[in-house]
JSON list of C-alpha atoms in Angstrom, two decimals:
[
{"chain": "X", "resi": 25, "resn": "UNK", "atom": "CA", "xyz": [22.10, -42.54, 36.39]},
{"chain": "X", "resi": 26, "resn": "UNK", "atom": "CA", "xyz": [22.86, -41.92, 39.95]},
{"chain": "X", "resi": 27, "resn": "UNK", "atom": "CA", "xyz": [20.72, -44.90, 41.20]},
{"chain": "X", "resi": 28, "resn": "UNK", "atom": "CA", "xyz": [22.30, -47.21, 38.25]},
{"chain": "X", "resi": 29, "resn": "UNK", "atom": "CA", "xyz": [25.57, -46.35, 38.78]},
{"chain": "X", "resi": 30, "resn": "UNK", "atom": "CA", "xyz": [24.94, -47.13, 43.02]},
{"chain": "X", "resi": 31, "resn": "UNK", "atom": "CA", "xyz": [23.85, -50.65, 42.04]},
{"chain": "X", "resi": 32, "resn": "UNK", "atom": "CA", "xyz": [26.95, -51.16, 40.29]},
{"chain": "X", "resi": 33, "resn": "UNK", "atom": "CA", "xyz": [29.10, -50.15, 42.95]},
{"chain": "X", "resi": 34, "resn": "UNK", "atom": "CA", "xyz": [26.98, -52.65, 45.35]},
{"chain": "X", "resi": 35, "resn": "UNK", "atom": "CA", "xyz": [27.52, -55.93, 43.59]},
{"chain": "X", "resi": 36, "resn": "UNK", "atom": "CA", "xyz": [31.10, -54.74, 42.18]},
{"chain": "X", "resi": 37, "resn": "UNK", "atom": "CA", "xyz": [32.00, -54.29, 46.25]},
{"chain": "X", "resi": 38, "resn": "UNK", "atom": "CA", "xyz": [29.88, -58.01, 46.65]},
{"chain": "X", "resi": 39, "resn": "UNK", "atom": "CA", "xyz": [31.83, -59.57, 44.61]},
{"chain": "X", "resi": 40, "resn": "UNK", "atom": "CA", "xyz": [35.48, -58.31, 44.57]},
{"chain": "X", "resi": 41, "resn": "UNK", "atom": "CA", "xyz": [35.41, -58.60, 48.67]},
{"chain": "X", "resi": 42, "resn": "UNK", "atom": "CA", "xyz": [36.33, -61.82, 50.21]},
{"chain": "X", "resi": 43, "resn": "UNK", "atom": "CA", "xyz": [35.30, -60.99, 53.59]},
{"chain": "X", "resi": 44, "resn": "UNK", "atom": "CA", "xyz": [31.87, -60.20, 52.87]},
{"chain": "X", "resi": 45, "resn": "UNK", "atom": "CA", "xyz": [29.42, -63.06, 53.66]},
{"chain": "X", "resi": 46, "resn": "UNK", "atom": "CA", "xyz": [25.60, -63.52, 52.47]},
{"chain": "X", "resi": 47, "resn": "UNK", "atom": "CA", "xyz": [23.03, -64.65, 54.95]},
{"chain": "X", "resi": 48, "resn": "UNK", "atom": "CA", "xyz": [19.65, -64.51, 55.75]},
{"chain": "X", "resi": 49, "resn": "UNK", "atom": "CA", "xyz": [17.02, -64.93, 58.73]},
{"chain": "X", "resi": 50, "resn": "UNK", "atom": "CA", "xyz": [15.49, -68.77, 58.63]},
{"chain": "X", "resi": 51, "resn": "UNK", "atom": "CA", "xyz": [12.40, -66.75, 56.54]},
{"chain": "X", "resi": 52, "resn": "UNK", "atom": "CA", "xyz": [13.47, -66.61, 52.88]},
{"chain": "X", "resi": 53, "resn": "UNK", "atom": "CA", "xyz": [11.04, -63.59, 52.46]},
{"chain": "X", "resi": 54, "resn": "UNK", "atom": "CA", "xyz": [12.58, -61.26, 55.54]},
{"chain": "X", "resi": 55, "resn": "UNK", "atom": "CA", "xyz": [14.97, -58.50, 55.07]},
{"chain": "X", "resi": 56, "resn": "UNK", "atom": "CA", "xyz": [18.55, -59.81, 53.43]},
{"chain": "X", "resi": 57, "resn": "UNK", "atom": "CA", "xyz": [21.51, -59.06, 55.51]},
{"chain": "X", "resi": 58, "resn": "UNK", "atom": "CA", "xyz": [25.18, -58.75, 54.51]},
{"chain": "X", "resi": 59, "resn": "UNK", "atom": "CA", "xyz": [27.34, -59.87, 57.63]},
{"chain": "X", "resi": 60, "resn": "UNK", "atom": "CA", "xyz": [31.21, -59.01, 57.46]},
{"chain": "X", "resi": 61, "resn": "UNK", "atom": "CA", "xyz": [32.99, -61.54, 58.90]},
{"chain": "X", "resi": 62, "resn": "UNK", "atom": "CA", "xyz": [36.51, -61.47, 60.98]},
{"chain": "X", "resi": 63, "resn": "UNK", "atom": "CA", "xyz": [39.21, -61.74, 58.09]},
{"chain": "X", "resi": 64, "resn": "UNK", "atom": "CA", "xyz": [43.07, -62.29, 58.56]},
{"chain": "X", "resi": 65, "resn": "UNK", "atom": "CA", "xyz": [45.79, -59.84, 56.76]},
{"chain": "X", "resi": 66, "resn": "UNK", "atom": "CA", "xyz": [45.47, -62.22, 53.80]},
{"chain": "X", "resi": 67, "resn": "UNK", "atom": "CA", "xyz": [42.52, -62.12, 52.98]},
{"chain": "X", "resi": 68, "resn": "UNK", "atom": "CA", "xyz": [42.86, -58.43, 53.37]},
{"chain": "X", "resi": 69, "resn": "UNK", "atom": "CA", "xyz": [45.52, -58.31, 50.81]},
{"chain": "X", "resi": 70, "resn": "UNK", "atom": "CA", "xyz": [43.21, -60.68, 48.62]},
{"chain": "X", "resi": 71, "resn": "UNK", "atom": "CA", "xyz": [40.72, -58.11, 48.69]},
{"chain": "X", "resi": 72, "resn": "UNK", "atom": "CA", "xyz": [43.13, -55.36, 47.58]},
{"chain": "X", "resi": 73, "resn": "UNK", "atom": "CA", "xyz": [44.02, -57.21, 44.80]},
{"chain": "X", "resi": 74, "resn": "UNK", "atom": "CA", "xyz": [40.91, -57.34, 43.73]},
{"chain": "X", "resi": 75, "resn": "UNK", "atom": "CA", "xyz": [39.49, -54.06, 44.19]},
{"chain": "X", "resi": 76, "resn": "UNK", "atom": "CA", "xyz": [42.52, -53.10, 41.96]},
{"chain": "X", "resi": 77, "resn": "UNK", "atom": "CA", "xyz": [42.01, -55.48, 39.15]},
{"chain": "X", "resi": 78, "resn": "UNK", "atom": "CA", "xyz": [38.00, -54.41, 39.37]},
{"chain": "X", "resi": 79, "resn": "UNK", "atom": "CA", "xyz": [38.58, -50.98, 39.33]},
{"chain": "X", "resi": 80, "resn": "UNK", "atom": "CA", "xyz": [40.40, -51.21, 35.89]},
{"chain": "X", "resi": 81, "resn": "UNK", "atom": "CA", "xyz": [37.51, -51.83, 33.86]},
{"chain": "X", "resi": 82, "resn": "UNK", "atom": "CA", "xyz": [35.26, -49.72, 35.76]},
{"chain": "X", "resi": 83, "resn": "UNK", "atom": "CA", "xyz": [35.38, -46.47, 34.04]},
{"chain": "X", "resi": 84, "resn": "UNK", "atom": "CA", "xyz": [34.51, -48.33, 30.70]},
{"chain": "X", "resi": 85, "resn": "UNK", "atom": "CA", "xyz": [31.61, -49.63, 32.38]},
{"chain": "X", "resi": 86, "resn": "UNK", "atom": "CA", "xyz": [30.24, -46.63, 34.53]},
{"chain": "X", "resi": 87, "resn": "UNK", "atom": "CA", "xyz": [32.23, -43.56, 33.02]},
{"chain": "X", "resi": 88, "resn": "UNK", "atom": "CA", "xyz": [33.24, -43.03, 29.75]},
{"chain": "X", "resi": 89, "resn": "UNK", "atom": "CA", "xyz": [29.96, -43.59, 28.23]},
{"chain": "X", "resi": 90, "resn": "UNK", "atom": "CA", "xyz": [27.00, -42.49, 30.50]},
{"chain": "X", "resi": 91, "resn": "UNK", "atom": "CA", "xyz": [24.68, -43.36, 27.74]},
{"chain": "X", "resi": 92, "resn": "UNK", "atom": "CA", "xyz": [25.28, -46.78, 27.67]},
{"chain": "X", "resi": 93, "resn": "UNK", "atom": "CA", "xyz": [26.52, -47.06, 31.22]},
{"chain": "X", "resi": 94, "resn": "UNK", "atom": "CA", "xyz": [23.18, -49.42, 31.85]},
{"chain": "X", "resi": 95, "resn": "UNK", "atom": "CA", "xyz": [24.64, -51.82, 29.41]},
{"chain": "X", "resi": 96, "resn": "UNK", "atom": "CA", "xyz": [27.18, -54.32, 30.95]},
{"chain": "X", "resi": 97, "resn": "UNK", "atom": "CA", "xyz": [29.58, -56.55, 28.94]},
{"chain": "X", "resi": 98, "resn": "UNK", "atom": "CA", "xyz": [31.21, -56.91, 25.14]},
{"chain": "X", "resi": 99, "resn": "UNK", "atom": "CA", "xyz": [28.13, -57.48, 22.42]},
{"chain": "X", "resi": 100, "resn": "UNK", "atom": "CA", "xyz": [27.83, -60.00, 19.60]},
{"chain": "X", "resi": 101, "resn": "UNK", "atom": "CA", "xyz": [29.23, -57.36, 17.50]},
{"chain": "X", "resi": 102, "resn": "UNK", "atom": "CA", "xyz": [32.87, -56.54, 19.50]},
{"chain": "X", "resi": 103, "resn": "UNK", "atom": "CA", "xyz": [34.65, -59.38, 21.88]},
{"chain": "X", "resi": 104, "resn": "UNK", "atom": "CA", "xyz": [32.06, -62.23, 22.67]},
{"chain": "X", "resi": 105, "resn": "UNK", "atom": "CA", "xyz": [28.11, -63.44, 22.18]},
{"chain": "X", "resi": 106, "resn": "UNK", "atom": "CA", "xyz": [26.92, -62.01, 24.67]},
{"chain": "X", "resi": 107, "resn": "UNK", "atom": "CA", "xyz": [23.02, -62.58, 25.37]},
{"chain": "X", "resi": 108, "resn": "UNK", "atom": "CA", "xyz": [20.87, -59.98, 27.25]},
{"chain": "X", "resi": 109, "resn": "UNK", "atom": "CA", "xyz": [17.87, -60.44, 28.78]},
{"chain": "X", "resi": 110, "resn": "UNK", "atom": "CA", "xyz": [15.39, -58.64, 30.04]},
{"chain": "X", "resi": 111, "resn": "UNK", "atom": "CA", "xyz": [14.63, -58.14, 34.21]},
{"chain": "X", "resi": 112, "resn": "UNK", "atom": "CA", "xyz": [11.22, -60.19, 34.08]},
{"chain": "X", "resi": 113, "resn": "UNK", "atom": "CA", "xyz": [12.86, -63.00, 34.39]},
{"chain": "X", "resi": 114, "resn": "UNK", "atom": "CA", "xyz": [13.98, -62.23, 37.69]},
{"chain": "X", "resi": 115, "resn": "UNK", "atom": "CA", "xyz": [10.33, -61.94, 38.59]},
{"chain": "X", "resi": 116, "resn": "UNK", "atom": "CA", "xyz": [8.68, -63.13, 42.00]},
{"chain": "X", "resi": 117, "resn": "UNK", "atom": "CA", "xyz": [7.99, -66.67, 41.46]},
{"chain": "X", "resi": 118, "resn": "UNK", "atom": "CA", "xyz": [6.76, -69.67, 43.76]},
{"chain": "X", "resi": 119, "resn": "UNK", "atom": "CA", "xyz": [10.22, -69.88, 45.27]},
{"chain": "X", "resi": 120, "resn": "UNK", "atom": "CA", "xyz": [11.84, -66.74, 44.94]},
{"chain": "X", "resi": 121, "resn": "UNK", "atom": "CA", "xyz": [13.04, -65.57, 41.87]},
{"chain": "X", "resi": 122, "resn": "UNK", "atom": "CA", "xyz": [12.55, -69.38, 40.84]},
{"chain": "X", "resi": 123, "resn": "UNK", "atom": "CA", "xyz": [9.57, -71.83, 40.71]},
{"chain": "X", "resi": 124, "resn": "UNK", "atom": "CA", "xyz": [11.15, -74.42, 42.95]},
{"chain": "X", "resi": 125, "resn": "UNK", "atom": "CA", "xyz": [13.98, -74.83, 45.25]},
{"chain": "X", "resi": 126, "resn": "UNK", "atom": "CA", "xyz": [17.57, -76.25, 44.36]},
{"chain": "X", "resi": 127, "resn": "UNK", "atom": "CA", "xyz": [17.61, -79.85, 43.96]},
{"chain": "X", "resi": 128, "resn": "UNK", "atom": "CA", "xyz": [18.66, -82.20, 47.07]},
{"chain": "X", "resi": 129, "resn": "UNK", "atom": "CA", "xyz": [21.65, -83.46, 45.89]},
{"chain": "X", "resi": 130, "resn": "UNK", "atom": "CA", "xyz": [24.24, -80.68, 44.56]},
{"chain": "X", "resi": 131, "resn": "UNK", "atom": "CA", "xyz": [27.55, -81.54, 43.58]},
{"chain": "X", "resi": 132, "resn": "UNK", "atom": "CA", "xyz": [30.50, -80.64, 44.76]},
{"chain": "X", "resi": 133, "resn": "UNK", "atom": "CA", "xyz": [29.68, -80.54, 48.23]},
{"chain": "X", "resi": 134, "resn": "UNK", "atom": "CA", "xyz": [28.47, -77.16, 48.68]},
{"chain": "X", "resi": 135, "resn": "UNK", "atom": "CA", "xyz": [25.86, -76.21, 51.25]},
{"chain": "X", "resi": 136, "resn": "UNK", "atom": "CA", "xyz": [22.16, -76.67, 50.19]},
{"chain": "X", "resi": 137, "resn": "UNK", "atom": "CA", "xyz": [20.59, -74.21, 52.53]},
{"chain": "X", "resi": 138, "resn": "UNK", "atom": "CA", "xyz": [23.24, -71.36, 50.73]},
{"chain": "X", "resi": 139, "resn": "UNK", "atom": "CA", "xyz": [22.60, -72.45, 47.57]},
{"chain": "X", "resi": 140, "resn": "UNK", "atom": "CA", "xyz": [19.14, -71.83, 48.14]},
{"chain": "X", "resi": 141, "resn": "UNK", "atom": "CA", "xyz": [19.54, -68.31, 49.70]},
{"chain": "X", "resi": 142, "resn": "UNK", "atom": "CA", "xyz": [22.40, -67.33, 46.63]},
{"chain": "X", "resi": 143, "resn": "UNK", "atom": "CA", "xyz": [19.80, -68.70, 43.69]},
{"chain": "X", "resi": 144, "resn": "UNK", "atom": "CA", "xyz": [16.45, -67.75, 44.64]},
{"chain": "X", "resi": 145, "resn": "UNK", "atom": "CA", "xyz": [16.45, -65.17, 47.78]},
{"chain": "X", "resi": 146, "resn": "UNK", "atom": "CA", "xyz": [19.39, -63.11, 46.09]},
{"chain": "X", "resi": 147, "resn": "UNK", "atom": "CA", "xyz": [19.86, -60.53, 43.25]},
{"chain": "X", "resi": 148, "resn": "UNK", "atom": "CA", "xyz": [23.38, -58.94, 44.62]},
{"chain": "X", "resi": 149, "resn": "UNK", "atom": "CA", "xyz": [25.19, -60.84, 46.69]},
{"chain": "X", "resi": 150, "resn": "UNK", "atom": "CA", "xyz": [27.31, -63.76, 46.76]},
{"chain": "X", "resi": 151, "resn": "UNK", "atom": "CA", "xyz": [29.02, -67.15, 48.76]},
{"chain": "X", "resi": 152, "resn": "UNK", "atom": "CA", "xyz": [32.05, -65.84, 50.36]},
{"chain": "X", "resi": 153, "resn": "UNK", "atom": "CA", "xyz": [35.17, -65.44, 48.09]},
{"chain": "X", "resi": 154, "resn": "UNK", "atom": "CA", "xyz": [37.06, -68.39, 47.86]},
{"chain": "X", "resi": 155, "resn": "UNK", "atom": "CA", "xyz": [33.88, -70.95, 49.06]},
{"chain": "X", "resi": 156, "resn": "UNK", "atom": "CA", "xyz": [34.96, -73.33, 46.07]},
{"chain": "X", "resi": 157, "resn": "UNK", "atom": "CA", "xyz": [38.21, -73.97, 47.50]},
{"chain": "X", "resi": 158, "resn": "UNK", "atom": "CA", "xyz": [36.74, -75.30, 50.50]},
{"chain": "X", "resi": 159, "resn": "UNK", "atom": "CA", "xyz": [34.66, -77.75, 48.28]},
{"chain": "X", "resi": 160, "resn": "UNK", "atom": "CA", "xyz": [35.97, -81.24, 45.92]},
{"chain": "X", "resi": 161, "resn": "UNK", "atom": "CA", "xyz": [35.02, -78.65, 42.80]},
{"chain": "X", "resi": 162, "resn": "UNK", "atom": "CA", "xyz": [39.09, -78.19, 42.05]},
{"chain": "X", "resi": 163, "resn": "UNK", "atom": "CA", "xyz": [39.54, -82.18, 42.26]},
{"chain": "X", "resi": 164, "resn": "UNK", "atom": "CA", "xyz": [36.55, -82.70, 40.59]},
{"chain": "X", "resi": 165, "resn": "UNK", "atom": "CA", "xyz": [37.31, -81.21, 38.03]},
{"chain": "X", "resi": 166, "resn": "UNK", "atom": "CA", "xyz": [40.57, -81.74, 37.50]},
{"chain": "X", "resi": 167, "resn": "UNK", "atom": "CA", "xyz": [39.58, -85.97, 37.55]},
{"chain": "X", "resi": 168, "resn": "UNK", "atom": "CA", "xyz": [36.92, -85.20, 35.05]},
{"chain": "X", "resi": 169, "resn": "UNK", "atom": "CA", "xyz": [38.92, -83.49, 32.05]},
{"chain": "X", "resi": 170, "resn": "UNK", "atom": "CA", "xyz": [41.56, -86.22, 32.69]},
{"chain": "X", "resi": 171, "resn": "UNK", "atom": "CA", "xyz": [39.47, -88.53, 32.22]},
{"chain": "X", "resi": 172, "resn": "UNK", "atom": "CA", "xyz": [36.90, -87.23, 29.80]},
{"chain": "X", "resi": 173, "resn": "UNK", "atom": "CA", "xyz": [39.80, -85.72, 28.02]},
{"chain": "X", "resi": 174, "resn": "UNK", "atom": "CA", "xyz": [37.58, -82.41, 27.31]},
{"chain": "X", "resi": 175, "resn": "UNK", "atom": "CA", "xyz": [35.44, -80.05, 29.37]},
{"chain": "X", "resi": 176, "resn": "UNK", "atom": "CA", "xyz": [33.16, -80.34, 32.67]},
{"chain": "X", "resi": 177, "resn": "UNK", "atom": "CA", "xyz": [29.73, -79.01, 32.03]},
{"chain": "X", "resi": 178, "resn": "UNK", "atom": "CA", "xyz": [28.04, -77.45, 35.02]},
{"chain": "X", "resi": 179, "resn": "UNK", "atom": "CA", "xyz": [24.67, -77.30, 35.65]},
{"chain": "X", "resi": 180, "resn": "UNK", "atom": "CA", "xyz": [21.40, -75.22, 36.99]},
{"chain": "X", "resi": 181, "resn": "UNK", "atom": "CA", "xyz": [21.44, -76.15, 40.55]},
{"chain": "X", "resi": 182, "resn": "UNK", "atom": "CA", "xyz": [17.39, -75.27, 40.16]},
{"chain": "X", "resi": 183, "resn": "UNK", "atom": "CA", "xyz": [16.43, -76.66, 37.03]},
{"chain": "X", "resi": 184, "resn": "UNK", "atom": "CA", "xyz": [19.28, -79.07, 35.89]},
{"chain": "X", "resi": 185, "resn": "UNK", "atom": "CA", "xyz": [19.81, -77.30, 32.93]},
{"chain": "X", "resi": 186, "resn": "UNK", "atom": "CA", "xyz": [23.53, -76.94, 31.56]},
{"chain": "X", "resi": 187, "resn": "UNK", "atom": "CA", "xyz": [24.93, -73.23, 32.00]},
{"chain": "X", "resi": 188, "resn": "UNK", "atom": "CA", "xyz": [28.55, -74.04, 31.79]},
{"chain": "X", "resi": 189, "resn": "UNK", "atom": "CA", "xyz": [31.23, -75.96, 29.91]},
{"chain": "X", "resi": 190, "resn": "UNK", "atom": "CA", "xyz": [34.92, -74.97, 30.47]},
{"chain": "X", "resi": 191, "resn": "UNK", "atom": "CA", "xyz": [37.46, -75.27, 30.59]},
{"chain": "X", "resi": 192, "resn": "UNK", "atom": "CA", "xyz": [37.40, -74.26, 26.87]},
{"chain": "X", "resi": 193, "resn": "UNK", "atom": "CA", "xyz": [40.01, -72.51, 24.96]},
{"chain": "X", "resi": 194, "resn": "UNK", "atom": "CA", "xyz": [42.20, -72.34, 27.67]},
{"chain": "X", "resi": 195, "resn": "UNK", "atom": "CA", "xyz": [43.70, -75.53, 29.91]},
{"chain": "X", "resi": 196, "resn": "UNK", "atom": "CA", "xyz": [42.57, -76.87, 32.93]},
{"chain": "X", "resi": 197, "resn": "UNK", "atom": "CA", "xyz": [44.92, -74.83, 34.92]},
{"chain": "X", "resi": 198, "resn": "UNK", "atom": "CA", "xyz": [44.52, -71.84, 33.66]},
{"chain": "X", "resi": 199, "resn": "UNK", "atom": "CA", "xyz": [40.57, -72.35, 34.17]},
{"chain": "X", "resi": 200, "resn": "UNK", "atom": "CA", "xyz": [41.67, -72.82, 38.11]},
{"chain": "X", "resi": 201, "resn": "UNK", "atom": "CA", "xyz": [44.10, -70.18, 38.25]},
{"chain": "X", "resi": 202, "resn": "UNK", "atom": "CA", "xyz": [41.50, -67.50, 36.91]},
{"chain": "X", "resi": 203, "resn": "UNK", "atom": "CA", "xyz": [38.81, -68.63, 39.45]},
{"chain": "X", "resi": 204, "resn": "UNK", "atom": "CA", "xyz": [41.32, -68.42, 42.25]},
{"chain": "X", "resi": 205, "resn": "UNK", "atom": "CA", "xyz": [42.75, -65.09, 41.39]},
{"chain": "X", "resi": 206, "resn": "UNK", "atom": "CA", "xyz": [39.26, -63.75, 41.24]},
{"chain": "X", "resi": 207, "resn": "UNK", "atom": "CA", "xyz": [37.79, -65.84, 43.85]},
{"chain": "X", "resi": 208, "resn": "UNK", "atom": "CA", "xyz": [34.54, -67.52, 42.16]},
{"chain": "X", "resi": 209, "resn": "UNK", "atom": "CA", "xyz": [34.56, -69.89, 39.14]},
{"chain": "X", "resi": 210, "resn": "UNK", "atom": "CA", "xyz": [35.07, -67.47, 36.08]},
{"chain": "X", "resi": 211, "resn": "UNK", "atom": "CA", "xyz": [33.55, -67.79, 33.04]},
{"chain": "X", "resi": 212, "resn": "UNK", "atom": "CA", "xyz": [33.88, -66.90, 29.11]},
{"chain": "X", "resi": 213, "resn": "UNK", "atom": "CA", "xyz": [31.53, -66.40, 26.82]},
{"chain": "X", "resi": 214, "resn": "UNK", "atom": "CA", "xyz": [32.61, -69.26, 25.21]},
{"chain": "X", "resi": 215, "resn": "UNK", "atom": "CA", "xyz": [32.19, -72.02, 28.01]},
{"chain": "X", "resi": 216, "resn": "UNK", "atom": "CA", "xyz": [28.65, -70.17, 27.93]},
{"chain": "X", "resi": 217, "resn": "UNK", "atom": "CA", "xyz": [25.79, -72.10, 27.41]},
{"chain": "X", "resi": 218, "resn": "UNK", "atom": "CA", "xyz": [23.66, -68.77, 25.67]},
{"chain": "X", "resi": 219, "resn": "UNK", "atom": "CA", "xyz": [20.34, -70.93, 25.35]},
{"chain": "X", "resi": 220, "resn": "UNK", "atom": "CA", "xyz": [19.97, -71.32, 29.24]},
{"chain": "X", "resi": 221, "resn": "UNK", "atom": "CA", "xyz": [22.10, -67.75, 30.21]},
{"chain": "X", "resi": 222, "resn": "UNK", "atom": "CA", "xyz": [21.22, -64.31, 30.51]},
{"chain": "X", "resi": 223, "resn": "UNK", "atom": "CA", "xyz": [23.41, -60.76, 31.09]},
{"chain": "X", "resi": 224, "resn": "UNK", "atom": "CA", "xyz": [20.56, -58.26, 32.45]},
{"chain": "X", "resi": 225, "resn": "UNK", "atom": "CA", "xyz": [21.37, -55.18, 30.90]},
{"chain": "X", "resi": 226, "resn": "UNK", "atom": "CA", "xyz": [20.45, -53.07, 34.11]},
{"chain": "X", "resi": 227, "resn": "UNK", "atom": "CA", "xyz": [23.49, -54.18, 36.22]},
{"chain": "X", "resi": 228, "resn": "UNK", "atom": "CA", "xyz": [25.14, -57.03, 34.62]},
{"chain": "X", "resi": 229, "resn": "UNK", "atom": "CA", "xyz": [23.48, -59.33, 36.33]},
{"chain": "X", "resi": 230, "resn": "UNK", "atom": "CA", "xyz": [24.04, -63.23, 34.67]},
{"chain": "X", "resi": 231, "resn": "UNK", "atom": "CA", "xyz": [21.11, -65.10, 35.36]},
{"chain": "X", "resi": 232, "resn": "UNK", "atom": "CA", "xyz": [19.50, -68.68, 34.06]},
{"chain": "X", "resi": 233, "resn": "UNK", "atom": "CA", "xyz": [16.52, -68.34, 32.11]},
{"chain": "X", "resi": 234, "resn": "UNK", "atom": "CA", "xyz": [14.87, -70.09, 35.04]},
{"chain": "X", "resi": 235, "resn": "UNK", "atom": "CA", "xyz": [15.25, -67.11, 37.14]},
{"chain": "X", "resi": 236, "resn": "UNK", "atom": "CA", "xyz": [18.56, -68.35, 39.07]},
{"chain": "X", "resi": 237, "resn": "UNK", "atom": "CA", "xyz": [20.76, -66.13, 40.38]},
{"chain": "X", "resi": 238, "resn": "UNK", "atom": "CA", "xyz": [24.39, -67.18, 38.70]},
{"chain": "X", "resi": 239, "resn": "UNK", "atom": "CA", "xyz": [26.74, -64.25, 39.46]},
{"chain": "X", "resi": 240, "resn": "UNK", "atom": "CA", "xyz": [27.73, -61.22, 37.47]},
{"chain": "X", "resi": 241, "resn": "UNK", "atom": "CA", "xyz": [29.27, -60.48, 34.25]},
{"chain": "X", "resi": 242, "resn": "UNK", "atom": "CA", "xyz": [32.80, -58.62, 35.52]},
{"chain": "X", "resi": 243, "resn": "UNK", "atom": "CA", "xyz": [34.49, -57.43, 31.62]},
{"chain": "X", "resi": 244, "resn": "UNK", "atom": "CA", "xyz": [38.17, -57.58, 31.33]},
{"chain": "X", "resi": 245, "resn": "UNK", "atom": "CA", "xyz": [40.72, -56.53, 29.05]},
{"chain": "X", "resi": 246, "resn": "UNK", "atom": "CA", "xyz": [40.36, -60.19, 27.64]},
{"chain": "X", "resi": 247, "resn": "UNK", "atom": "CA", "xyz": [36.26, -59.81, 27.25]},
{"chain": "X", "resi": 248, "resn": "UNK", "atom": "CA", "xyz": [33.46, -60.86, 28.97]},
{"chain": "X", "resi": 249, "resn": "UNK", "atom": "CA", "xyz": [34.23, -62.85, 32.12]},
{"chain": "X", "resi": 250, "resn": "UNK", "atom": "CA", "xyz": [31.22, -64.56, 34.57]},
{"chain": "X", "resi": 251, "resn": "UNK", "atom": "CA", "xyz": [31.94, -64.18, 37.49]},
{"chain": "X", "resi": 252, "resn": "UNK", "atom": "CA", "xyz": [29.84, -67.12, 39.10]},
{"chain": "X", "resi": 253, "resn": "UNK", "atom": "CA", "xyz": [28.55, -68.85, 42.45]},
{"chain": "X", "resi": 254, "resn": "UNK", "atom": "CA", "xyz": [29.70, -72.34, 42.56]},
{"chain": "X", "resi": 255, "resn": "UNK", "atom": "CA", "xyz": [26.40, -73.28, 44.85]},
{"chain": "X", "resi": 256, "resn": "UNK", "atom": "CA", "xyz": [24.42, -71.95, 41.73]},
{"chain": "X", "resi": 257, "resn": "UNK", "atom": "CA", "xyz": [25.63, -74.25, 38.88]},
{"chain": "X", "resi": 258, "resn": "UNK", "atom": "CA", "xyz": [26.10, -77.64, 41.28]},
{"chain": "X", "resi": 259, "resn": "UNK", "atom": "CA", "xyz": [22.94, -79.02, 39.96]},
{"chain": "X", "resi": 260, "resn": "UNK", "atom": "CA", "xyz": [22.95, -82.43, 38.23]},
{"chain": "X", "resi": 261, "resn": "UNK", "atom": "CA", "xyz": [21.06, -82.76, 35.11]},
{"chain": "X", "resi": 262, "resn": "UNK", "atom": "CA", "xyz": [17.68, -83.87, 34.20]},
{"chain": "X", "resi": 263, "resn": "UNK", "atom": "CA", "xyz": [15.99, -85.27, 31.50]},
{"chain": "X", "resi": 264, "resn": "UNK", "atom": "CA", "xyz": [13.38, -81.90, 30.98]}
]
């Protein structure tokens, strides 16, 4: 229980912290390092926030009931469809966690050499807080559901396979608005595409069924809510 409930502090602190960057030597397979960088009073306050807004749902996830404390998110049976799956397919593959690297050509105009490090060198960490916002992803999608007149459906930046369609439910704004507030592109279990996700049960852990690393599955008072790394669902599809 002790060791579970320390991994859950780790990627809680990974994710609801701004200032904490992921990097890595130039070998993939070398020890992972977690470099703070320098970050301004607002950012600060950012990260307050969230540590607050985290720390809500933490007792029901670590405290009040230790039996099921390995168990992250709302089942089939309470506030969403939830899918677990099991930690093999996080298993050491020919690239990483996945067979093959992230495909040349990622949307949005995020970094291939992170998204590389996030989806298949990574079971923890994540792109800084607030990367998206640096990216066209907010434009992008804004010009595609005006256009399209529905949702943008993101993508396996590994396989190509389609992990996410939002905004669904909910408008286009509010899609933003929750992904800024939170810092990563959030997530319900109904923009989930189940057939290519996963929620490990061990630490919450949302993952494709390729073996990409997506994020974590963060529960709120509204349900499940995946918490996800934009450089892991920029792929573009493919015909497979």
């Amino acid at each position: 229980m002790i060791a579970n409930n320390a991994r859950i502090i780790t990627f809680i602190l990974a994710f609801v912290s701004p200032s904490l960057a992921f990097t890595t030597s130039s070998a993939p397979a070398q020890k992972t390092q977690l470099q703070l960088s320098t970050s301004d009073e607002g950012s600060r306050r950012s990260f307050l926030t969230n540590v607050v807004a985290t720390a809500a749902v933490l007792p029901s996830l670590v405290l009040s009931n230790p039996s099921s404390a390995s168990a992250f998110g709302f089942k089939a049976d309470d506030k969403g469809p939830l899918v677990y799956g099991d930690d093999s397919i996080m298993s050491p593959k020919e690239h990483g966690t996945t067979a093959s690297p992230v495909q040349p050509d990622l949307r949005y105009g995020v970094s291939n050499k992170l998204a590389d490090k996030i989806s298949s060198y990574n079971r923890v960490f994540a792109e800084m807080g607030g990367y998206w916002e640096g990216t066209s992803f907010e434009n992008d999608v804004r010009n595609l559901v005006a256009s399209n007149g529905g949702p943008v459906t993101f993508y396996d930046s590994v396989s190509g396979k389609p992990l996410f369609v939002a905004p669904k439910g909910r408008s286009v704004d509010d899609f933003i608005e929750e992904s800024k507030i939170h810092g990563w592109p959030s997530f319900r279990d109904e923009e989930t595409v189940w057939e290519n996700v996963r929620v490990l049960k061990s630490s919450g852990e949302t993952v494709s069924t390729v073996g990409t690393h997506l994020g974590h599955n963060l529960p709120d008072r509204s349900g499940n809510r995946y918490c996800i790394n934009l450089v892991s669902i920029a792929g573009n599809p493919t015909s497979q």
